[in-house]
PDB file as gemmi writes it, atoms N, CA and C in Angstrom:
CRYST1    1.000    1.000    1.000  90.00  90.00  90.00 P 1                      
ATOM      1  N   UNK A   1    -106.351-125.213 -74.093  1.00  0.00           N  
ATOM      2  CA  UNK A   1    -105.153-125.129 -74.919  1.00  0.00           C  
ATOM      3  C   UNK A   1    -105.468-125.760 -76.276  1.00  0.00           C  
ATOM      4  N   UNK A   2    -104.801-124.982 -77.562  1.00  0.00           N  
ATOM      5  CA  UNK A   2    -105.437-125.835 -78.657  1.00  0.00           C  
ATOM      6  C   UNK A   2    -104.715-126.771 -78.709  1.00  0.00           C  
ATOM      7  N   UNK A   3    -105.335-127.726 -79.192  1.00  0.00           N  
ATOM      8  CA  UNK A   3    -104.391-129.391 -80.313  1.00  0.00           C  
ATOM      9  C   UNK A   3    -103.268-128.879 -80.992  1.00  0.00           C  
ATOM     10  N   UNK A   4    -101.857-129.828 -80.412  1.00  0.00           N  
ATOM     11  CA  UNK A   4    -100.602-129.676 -81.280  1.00  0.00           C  
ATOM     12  C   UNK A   4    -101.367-130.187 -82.631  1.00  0.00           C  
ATOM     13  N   UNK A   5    -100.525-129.851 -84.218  1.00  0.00           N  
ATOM     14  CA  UNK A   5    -100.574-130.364 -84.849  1.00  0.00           C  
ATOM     15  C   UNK A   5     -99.358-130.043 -85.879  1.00  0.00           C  
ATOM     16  N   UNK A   6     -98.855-131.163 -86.974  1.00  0.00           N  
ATOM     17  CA  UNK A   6     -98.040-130.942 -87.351  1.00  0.00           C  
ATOM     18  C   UNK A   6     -98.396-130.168 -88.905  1.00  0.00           C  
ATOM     19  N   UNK A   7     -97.388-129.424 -89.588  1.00  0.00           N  
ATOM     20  CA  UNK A   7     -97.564-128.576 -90.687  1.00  0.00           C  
ATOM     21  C   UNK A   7     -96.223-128.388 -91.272  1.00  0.00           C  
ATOM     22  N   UNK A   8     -96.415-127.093 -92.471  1.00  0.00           N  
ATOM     23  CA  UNK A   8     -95.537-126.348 -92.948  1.00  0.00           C  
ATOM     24  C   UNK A   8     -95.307-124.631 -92.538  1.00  0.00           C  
ATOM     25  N   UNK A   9     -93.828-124.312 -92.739  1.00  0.00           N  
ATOM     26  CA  UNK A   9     -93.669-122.932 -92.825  1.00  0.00           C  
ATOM     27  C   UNK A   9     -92.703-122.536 -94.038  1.00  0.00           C  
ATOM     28  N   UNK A  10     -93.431-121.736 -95.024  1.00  0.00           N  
ATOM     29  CA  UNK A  10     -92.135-121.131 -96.097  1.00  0.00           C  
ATOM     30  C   UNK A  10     -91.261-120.037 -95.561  1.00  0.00           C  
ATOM     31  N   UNK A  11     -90.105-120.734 -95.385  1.00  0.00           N  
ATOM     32  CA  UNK A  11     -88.655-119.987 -95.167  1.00  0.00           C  
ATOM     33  C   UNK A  11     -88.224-119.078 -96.675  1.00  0.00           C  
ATOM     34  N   UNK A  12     -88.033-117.859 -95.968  1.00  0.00           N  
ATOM     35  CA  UNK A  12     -87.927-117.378 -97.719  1.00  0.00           C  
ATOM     36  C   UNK A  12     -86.354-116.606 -96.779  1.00  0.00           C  
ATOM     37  N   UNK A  13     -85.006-116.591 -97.998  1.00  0.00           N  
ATOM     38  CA  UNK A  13     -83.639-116.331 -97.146  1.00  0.00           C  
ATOM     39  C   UNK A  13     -83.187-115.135 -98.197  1.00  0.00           C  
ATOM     40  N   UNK A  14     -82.597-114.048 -97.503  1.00  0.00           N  
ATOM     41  CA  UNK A  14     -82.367-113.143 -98.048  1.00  0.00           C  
ATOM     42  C   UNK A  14     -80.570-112.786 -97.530  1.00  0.00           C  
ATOM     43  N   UNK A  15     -79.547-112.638 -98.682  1.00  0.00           N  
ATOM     44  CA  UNK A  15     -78.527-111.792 -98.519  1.00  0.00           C  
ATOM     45  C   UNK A  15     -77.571-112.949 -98.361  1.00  0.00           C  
ATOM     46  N   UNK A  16     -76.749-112.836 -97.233  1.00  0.00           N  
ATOM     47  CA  UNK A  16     -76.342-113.922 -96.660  1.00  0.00           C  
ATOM     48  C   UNK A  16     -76.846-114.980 -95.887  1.00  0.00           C  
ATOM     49  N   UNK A  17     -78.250-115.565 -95.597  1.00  0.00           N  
ATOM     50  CA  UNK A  17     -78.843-115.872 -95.454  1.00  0.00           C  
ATOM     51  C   UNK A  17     -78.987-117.337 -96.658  1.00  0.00           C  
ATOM     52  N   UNK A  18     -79.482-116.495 -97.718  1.00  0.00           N  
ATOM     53  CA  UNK A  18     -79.292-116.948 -99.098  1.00  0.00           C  
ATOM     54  C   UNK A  18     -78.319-118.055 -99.490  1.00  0.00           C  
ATOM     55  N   UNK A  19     -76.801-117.581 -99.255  1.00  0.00           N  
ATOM     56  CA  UNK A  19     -75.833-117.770 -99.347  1.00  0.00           C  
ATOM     57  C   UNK A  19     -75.751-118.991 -98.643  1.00  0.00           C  
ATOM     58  N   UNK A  20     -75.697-118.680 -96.831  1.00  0.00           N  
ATOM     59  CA  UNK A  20     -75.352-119.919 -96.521  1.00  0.00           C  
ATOM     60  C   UNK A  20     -76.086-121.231 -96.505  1.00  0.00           C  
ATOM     61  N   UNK A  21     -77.858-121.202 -96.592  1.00  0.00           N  
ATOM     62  CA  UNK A  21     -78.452-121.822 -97.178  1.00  0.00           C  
ATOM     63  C   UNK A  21     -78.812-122.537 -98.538  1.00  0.00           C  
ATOM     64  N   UNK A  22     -77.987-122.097 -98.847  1.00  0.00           N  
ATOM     65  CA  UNK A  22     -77.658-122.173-100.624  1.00  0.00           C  
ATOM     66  C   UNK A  22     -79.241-122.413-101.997  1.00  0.00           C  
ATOM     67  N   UNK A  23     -80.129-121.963-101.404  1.00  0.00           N  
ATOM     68  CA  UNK A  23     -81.369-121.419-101.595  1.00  0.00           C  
ATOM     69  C   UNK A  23     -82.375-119.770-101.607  1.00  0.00           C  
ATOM     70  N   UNK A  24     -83.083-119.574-102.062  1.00  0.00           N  
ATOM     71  CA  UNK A  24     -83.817-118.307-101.526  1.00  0.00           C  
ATOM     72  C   UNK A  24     -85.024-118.628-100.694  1.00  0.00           C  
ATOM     73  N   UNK A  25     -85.528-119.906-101.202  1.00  0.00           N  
ATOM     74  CA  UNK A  25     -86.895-120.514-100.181  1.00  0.00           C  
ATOM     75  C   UNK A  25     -86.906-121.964 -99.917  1.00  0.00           C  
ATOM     76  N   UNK A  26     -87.274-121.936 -98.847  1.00  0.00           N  
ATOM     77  CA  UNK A  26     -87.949-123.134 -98.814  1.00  0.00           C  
ATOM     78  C   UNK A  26     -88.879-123.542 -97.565  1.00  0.00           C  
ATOM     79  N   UNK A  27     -89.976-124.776 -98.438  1.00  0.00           N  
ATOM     80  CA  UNK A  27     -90.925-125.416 -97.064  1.00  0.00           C  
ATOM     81  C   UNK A  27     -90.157-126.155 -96.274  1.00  0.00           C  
ATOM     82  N   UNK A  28     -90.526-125.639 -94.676  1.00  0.00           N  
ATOM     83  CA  UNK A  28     -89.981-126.587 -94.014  1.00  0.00           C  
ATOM     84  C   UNK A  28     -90.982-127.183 -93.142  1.00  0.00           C  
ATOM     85  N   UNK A  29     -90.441-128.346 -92.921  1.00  0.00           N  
ATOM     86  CA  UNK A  29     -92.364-129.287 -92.604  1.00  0.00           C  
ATOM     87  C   UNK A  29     -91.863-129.461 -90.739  1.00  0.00           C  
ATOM     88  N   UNK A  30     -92.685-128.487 -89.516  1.00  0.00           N  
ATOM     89  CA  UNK A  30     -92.753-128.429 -88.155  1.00  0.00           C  
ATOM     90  C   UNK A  30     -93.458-129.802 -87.720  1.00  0.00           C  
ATOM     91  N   UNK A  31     -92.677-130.169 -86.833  1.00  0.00           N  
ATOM     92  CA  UNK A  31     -92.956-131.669 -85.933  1.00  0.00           C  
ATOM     93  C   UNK A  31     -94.282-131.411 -85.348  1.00  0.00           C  
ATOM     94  N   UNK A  32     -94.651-130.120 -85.283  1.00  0.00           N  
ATOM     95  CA  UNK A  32     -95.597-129.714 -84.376  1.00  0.00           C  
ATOM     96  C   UNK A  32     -95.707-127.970 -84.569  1.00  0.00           C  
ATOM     97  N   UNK A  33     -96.829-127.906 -84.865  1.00  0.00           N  
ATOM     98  CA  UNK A  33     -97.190-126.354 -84.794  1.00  0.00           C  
ATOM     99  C   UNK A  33     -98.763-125.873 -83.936  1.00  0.00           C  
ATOM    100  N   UNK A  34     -98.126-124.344 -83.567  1.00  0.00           N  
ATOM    101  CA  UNK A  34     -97.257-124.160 -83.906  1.00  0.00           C  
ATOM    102  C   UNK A  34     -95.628-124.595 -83.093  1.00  0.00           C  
ATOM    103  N   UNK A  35     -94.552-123.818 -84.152  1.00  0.00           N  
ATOM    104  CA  UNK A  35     -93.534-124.253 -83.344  1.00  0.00           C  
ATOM    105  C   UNK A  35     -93.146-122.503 -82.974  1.00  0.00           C  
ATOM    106  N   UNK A  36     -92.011-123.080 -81.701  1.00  0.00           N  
ATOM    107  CA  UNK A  36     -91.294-121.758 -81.403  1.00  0.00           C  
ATOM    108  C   UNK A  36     -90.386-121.292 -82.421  1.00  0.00           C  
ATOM    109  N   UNK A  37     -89.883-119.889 -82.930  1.00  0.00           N  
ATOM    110  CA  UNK A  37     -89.175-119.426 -83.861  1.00  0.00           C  
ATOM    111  C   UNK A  37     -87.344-120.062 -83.664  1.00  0.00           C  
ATOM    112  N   UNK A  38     -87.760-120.273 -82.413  1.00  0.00           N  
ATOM    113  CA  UNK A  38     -86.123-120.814 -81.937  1.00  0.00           C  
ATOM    114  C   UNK A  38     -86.085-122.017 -82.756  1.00  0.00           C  
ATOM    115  N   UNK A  39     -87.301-122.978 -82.564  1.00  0.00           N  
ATOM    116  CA  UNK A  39     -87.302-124.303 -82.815  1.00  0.00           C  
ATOM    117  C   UNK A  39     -87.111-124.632 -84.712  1.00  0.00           C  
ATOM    118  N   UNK A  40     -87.451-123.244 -85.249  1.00  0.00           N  
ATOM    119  CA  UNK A  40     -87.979-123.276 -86.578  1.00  0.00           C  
ATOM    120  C   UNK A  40     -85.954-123.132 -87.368  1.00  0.00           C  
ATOM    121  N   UNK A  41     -86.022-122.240 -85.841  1.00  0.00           N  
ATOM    122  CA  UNK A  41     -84.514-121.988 -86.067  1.00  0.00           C  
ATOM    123  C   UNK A  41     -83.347-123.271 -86.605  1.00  0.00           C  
ATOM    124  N   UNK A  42     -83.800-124.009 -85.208  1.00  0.00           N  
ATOM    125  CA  UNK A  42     -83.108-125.276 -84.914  1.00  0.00           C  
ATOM    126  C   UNK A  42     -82.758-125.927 -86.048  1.00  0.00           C  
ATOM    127  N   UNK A  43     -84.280-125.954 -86.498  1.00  0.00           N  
ATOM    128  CA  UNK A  43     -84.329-127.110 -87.846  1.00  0.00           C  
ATOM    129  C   UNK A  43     -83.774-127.239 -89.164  1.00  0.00           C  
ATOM    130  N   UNK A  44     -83.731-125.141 -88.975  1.00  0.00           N  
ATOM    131  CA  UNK A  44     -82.670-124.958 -90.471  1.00  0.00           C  
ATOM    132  C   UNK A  44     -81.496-125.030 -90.471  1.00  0.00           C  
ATOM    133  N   UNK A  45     -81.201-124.873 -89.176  1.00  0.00           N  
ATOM    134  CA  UNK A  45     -79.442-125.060 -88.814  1.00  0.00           C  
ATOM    135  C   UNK A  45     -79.423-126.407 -89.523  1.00  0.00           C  
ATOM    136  N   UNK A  46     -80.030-127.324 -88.623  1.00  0.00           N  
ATOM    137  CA  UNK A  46     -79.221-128.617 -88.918  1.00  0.00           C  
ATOM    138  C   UNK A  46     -79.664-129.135 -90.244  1.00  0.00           C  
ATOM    139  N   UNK A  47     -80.565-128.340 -91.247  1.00  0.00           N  
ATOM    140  CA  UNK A  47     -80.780-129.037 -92.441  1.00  0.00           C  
ATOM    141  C   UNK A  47     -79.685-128.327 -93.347  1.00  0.00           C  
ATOM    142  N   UNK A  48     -79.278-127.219 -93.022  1.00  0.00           N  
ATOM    143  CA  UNK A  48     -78.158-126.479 -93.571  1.00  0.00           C  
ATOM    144  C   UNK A  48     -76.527-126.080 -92.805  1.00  0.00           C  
ATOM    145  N   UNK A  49     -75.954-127.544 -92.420  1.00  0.00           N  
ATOM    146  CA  UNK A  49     -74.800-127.045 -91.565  1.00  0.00           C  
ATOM    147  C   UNK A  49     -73.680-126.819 -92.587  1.00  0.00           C  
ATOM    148  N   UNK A  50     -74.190-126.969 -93.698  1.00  0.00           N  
ATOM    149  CA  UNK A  50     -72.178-126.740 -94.397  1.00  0.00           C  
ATOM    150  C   UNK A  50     -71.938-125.684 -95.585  1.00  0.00           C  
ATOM    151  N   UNK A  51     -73.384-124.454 -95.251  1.00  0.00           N  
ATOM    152  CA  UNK A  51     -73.254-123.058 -95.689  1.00  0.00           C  
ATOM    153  C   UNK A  51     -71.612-122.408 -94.979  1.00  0.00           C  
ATOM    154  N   UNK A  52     -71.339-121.490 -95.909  1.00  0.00           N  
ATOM    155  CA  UNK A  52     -69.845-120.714 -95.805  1.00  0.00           C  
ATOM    156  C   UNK A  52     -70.877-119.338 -95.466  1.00  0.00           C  
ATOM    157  N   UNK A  53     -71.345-118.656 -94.303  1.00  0.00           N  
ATOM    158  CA  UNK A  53     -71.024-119.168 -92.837  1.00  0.00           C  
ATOM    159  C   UNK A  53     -71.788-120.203 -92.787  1.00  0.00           C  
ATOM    160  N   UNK A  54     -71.708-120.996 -91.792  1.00  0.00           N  
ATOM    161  CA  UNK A  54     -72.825-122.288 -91.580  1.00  0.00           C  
ATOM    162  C   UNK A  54     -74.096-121.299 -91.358  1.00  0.00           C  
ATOM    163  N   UNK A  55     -75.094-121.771 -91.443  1.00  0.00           N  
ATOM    164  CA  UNK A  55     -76.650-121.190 -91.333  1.00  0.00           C  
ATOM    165  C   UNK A  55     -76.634-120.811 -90.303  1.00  0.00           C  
ATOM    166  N   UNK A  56     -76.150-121.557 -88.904  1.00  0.00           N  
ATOM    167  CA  UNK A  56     -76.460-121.019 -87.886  1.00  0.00           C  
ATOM    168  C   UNK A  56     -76.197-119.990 -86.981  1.00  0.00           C  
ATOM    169  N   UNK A  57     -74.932-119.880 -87.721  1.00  0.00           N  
ATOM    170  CA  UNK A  57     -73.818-118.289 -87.367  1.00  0.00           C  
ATOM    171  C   UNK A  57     -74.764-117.342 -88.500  1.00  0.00           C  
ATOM    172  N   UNK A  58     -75.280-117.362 -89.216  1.00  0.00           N  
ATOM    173  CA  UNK A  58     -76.429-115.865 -89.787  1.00  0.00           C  
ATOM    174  C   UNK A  58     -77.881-115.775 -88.906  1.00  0.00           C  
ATOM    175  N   UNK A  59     -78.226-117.570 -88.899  1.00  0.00           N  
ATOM    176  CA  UNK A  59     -79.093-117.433 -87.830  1.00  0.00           C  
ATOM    177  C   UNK A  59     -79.185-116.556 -86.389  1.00  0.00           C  
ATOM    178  N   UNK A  60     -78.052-117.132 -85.888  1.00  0.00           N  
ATOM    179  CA  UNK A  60     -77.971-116.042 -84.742  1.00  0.00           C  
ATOM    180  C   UNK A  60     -77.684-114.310 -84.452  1.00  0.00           C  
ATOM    181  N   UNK A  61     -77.587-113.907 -85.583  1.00  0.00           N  
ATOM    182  CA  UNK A  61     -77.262-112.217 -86.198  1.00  0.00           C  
ATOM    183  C   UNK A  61     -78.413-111.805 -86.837  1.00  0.00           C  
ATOM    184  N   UNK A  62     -79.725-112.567 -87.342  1.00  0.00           N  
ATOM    185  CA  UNK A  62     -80.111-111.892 -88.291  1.00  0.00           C  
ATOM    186  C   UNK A  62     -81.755-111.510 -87.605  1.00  0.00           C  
ATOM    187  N   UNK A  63     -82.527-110.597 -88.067  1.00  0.00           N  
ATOM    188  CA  UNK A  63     -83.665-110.494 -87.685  1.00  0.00           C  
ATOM    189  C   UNK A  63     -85.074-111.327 -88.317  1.00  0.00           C  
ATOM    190  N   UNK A  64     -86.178-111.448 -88.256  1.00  0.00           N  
ATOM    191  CA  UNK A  64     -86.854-112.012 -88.615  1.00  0.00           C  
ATOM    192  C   UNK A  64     -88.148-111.603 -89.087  1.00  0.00           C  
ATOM    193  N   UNK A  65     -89.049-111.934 -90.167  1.00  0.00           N  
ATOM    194  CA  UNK A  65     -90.366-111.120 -90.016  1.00  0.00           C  
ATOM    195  C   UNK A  65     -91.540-112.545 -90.542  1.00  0.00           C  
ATOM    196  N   UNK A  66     -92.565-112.558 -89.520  1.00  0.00           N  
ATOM    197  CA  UNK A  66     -93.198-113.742 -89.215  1.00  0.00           C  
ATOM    198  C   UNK A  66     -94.637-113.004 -90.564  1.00  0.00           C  
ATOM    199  N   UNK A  67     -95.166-113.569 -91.548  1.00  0.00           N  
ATOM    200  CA  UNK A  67     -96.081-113.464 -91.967  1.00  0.00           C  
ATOM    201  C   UNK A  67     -95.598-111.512 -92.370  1.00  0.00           C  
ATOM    202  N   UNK A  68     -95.134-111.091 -92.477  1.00  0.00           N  
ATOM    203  CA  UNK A  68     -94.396-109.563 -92.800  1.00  0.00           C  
ATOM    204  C   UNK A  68     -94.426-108.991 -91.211  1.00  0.00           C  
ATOM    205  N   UNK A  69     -94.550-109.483 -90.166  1.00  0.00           N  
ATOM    206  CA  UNK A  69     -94.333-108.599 -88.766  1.00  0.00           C  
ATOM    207  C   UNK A  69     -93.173-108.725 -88.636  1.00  0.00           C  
ATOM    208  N   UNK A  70     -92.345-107.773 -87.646  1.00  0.00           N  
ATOM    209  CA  UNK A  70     -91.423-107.682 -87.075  1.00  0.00           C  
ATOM    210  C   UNK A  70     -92.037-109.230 -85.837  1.00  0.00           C  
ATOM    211  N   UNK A  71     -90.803-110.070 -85.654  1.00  0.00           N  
ATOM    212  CA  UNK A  71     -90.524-111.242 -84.711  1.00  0.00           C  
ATOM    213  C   UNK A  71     -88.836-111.341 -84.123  1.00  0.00           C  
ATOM    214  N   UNK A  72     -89.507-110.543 -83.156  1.00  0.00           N  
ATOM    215  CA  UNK A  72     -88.079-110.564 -81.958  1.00  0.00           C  
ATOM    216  C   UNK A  72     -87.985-111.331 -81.489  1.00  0.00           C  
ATOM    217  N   UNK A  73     -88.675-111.803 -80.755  1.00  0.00           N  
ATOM    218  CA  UNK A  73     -88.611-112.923 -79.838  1.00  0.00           C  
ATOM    219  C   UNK A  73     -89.418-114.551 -80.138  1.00  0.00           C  
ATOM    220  N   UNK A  74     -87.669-115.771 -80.125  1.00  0.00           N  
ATOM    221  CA  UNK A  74     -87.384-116.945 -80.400  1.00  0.00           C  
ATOM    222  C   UNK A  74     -88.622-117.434 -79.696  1.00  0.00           C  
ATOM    223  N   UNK A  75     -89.262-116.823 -79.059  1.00  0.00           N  
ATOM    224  CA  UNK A  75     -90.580-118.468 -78.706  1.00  0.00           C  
ATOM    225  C   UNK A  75     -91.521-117.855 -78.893  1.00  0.00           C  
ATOM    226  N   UNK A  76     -91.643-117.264 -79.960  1.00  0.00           N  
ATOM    227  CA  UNK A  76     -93.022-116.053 -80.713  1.00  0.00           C  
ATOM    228  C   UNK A  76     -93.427-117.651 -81.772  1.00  0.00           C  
ATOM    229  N   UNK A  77     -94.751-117.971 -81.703  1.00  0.00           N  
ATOM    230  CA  UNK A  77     -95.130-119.289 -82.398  1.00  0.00           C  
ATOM    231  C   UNK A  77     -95.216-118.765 -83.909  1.00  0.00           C  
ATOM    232  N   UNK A  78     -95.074-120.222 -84.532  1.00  0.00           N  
ATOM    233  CA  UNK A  78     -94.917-119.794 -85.830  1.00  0.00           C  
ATOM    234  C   UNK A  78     -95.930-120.837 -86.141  1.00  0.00           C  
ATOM    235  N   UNK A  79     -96.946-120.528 -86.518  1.00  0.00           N  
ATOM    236  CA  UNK A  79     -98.239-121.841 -87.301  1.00  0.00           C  
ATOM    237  C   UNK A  79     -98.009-122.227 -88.627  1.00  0.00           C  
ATOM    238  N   UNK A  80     -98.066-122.843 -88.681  1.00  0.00           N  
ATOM    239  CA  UNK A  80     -98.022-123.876 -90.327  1.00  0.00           C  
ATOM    240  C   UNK A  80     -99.014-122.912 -90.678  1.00  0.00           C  
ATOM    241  N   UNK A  81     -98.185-122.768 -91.734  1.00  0.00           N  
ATOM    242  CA  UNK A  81     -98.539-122.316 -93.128  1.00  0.00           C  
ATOM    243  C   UNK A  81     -98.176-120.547 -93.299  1.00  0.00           C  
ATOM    244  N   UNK A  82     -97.272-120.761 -91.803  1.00  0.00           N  
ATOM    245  CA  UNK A  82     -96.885-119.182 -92.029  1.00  0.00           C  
ATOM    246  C   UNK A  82     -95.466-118.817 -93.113  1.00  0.00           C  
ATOM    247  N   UNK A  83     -95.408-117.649 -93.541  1.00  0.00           N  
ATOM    248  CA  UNK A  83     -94.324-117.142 -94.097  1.00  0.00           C  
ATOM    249  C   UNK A  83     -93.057-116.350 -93.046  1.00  0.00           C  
ATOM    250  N   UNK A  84     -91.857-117.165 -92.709  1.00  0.00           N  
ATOM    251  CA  UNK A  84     -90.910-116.552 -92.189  1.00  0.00           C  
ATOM    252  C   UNK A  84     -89.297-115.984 -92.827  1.00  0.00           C  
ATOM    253  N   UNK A  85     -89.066-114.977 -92.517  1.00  0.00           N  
ATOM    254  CA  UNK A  85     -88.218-114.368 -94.066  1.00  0.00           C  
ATOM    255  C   UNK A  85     -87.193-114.152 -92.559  1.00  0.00           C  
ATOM    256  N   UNK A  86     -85.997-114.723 -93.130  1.00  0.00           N  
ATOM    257  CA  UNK A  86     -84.586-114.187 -92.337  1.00  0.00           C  
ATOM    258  C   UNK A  86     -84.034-113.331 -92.879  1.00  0.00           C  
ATOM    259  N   UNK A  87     -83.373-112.000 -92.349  1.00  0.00           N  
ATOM    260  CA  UNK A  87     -83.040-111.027 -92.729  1.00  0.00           C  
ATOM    261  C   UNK A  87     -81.786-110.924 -92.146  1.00  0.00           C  
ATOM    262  N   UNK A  88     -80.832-111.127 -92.805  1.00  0.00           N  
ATOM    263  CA  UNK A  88     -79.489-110.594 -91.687  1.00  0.00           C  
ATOM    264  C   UNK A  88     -79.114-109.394 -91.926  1.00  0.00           C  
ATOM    265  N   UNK A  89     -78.192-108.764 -91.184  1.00  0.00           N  
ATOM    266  CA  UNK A  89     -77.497-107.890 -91.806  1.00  0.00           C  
ATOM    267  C   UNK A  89     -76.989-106.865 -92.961  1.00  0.00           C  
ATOM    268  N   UNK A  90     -77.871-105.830 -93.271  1.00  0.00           N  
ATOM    269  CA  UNK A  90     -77.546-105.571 -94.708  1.00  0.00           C  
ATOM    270  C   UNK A  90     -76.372-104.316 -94.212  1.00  0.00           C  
ATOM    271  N   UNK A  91     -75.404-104.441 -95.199  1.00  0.00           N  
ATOM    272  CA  UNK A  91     -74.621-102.994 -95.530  1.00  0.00           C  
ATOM    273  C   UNK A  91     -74.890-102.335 -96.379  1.00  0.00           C  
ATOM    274  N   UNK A  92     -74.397-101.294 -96.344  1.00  0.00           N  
ATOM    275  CA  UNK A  92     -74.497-100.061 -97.177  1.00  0.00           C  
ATOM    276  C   UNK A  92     -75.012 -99.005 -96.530  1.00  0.00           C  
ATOM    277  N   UNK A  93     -75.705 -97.809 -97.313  1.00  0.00           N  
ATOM    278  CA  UNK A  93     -76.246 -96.475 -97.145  1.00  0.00           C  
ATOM    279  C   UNK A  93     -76.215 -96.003 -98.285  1.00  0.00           C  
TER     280      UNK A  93                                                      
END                                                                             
């Protein structure tokens, strides 16, 4: 198994995302990487709880793309120094 170690991941926020984070990017520094996407999750919630929606209500609606992949699934690892872009919901046509 490799060595935990701790790092960064650039959060880049798009739409409402944006909004309730009240940013378009940012580093966020993992206790341990990699971490799970849930966990990466966790961390922005609670560094952003008083977005109009709170972060964590877009968090839970929105899709994700790890380094530009499609990332479905919350315990898909995320290594320091990766790029993770939240995507919620877009309207239109």
């Amino acid at each position: 198994m490799p060595a935990t170690t701790t790092g960064t991941v650039r959060v880049r926020f798009f739409a409402a995302a944006r909004a309730a984070a009240g940013t378009d990017e940012e580093v966020l520094a993992l206790p341990a990487a990699p971490a799970p996407r849930a966990e990466v999750e966790r961390l922005l919630a609670e560094r952003h709880p008083d977005g109009q929606p709170p972060l964590a209500e877009v968090l839970a609606r929105s899709s994700f793309l790890l380094d530009g992949v499609a990332c479905p699934d919350p315990g898909a690892p995320v290594p320091a120094g990766a790029v993770l872009d939240v995507l919620p919901p877009f309207s239109g046509g």
